[in-house]
CSV table of C-alpha atoms in Angstrom, one decimal:
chain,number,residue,atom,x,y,z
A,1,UNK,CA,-9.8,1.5,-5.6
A,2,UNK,CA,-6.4,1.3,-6.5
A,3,UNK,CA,-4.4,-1.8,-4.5
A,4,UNK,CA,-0.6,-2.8,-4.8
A,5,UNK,CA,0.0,-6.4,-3.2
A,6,UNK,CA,3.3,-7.7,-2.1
A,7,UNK,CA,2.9,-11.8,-2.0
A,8,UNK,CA,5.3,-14.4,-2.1
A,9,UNK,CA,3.0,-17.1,-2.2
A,10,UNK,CA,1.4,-16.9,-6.3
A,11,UNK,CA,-1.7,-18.5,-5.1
A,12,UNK,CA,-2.1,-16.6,-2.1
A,13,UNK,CA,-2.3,-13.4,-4.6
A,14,UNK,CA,-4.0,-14.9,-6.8
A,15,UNK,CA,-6.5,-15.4,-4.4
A,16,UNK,CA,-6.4,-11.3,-3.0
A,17,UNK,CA,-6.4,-10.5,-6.9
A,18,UNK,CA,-9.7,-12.8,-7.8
A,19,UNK,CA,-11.4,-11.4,-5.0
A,20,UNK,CA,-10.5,-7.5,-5.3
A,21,UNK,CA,-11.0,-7.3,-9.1
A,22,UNK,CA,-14.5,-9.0,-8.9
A,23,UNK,CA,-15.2,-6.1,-6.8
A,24,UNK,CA,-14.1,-3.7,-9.1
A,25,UNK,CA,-10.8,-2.9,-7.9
A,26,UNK,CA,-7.5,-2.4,-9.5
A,27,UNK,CA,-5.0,-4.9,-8.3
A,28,UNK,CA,-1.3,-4.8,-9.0
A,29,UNK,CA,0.5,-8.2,-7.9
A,30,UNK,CA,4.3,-7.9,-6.5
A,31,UNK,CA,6.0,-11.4,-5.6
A,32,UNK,CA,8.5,-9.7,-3.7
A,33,UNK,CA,9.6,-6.4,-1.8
A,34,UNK,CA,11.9,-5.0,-4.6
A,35,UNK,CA,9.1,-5.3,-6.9
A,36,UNK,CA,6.7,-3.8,-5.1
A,37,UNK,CA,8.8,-0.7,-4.7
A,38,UNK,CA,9.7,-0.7,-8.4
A,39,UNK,CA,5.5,-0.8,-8.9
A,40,UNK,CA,5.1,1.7,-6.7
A,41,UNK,CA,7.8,3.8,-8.0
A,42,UNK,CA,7.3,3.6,-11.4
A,43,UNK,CA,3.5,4.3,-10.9
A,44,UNK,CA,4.5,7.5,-8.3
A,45,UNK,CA,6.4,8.8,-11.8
A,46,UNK,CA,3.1,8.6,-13.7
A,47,UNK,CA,1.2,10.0,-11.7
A,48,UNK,CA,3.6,13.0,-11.8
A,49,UNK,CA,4.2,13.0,-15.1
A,50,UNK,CA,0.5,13.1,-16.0
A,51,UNK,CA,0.2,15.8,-13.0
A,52,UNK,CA,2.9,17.6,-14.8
A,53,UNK,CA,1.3,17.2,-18.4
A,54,UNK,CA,-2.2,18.6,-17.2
A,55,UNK,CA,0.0,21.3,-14.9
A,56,UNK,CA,1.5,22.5,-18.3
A,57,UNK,CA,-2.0,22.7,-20.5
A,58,UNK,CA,-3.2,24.9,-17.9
A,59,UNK,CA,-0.6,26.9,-17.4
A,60,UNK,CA,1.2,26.9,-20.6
A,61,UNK,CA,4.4,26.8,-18.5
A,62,UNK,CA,6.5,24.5,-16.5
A,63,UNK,CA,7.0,25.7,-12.7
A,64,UNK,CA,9.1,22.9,-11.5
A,65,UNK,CA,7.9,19.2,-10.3
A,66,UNK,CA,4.4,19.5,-9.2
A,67,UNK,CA,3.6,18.0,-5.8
A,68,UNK,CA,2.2,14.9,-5.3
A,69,UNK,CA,-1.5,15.4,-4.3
A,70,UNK,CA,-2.7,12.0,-3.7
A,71,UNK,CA,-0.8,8.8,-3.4
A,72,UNK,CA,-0.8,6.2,-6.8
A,73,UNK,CA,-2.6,4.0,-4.8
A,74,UNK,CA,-5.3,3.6,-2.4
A,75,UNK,CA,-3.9,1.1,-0.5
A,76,UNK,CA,-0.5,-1.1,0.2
A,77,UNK,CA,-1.2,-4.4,1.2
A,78,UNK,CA,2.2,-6.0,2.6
A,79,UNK,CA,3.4,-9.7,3.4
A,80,UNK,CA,5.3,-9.4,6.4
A,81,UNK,CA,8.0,-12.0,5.7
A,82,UNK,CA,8.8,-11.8,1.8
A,83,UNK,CA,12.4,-12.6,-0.3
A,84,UNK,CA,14.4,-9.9,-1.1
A,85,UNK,CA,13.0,-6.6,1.3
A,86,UNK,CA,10.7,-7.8,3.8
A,87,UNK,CA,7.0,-5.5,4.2
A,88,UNK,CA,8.6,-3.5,6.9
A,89,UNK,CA,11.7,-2.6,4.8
A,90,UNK,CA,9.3,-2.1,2.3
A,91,UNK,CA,6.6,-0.4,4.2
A,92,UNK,CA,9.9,2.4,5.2
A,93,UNK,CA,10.6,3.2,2.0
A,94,UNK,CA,6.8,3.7,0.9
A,95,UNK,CA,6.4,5.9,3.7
A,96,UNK,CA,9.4,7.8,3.2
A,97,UNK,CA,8.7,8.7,-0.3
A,98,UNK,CA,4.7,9.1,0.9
A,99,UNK,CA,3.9,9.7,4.5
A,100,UNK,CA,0.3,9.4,3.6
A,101,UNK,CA,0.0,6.3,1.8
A,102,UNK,CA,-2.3,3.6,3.6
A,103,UNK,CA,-0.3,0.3,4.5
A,104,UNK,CA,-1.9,-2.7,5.8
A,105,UNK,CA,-0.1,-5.9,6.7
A,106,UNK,CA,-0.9,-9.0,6.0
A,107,UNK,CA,1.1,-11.2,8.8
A,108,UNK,CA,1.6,-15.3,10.8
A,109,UNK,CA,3.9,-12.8,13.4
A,110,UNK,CA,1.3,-9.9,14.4
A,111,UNK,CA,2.8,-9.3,18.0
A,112,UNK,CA,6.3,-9.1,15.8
A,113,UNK,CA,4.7,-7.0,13.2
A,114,UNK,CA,2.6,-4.8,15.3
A,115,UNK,CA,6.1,-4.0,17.8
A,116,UNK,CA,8.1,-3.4,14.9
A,117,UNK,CA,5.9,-1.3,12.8
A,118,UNK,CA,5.7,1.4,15.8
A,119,UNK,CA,9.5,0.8,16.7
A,120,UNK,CA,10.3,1.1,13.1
A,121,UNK,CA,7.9,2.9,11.2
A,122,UNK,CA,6.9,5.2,14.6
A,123,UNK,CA,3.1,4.9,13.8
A,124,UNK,CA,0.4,2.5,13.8
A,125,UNK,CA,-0.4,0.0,11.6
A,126,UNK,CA,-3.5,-2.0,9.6
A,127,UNK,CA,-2.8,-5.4,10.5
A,128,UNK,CA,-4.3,-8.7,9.3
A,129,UNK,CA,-3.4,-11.9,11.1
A,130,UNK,CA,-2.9,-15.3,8.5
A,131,UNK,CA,-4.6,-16.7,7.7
A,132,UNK,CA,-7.4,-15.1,7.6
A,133,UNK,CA,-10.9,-15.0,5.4
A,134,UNK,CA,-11.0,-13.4,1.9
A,135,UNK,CA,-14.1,-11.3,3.2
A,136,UNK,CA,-12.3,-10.5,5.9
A,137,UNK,CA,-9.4,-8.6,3.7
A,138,UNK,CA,-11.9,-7.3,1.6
A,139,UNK,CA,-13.8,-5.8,4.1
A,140,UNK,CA,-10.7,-4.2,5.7
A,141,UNK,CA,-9.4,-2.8,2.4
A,142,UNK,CA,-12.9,-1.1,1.5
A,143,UNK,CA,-13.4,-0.1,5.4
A,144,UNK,CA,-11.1,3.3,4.8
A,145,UNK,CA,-13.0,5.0,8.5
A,146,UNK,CA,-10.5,2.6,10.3
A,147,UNK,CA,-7.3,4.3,8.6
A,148,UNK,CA,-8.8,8.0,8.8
A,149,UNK,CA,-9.2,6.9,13.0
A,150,UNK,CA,-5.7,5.6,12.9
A,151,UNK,CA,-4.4,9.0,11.4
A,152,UNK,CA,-6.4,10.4,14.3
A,153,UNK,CA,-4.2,8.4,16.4
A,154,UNK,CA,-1.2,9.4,15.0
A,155,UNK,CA,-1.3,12.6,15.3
């Protein structure tokens, strides 16, 4: 899987990143909100570009942007309270650019977090409470039933 991380606290992600890659995964660190958007940005471009690239071999012609066809990364894993953009500013902006990307918080406030992220965001959430077990995160990260039944819910 592919994870982006906003974390303030370096050992705190250092902690997710430890975990996550001993399991395989690819972990991207952000130690703030404006980073993580730059990440997820920049890696949104790629992924169009090399969309784009393979679009062009096959069709030896450009027909405009190609659509995105799955997000640049498995799942968003957001600090609630973080310098800069906090993870719901953030978690707008994600979802604005990519409705379907998969956000889980990671939050001291969940009553806080879990009101705002339907106020704000108009959907429900993944949440985490802090602290919380490494197991625990992992588990919720590789447990992707729970966000397909959330879509569910959604809808």
């Amino acid at each position: 899987m592919r994870i982006l991380i906003a974390e303030d606290e370096s050992d705190i992600s250092h902690t997710y990143r430890v975990a996550l890659e001993s399991r395989n995964h690819n972990v991207n660190i952000a130690n703030d909100g404006i980073s993580c958007l730059r990440i997820y940005r920049e890696e949104l471009a790629n992924r169009r570009l090399t969309s784009s690239d393979k679009s062009m071999k096959h069709n030896n012609k450009s027909q405009g942007s190609p659509a995105l066809t799955t997000s640049p990364f498995d799942v968003v894993v957001l600090d609630y309270k973080m310098p800069g953009k906090d993870g719901m500013e953030v978690a707008k902006e994600i979802l604005t650019i990519n409705p379907d990307q998969r956000i889980i918080f990671a939050s001291a406030y969940v009553k806080e977090t879990l009101e705002n992220s339907v106020k704000e965001l108009k959907r429900v959430v993944e949440l985490l409470q802090k602290p919380f077990e490494i197991q625990a995160f992992i588990d919720t990260i590789e447990d992707k039933q729970v966000y397909e039944e959330l879509k569910k819910i959604m809808i």
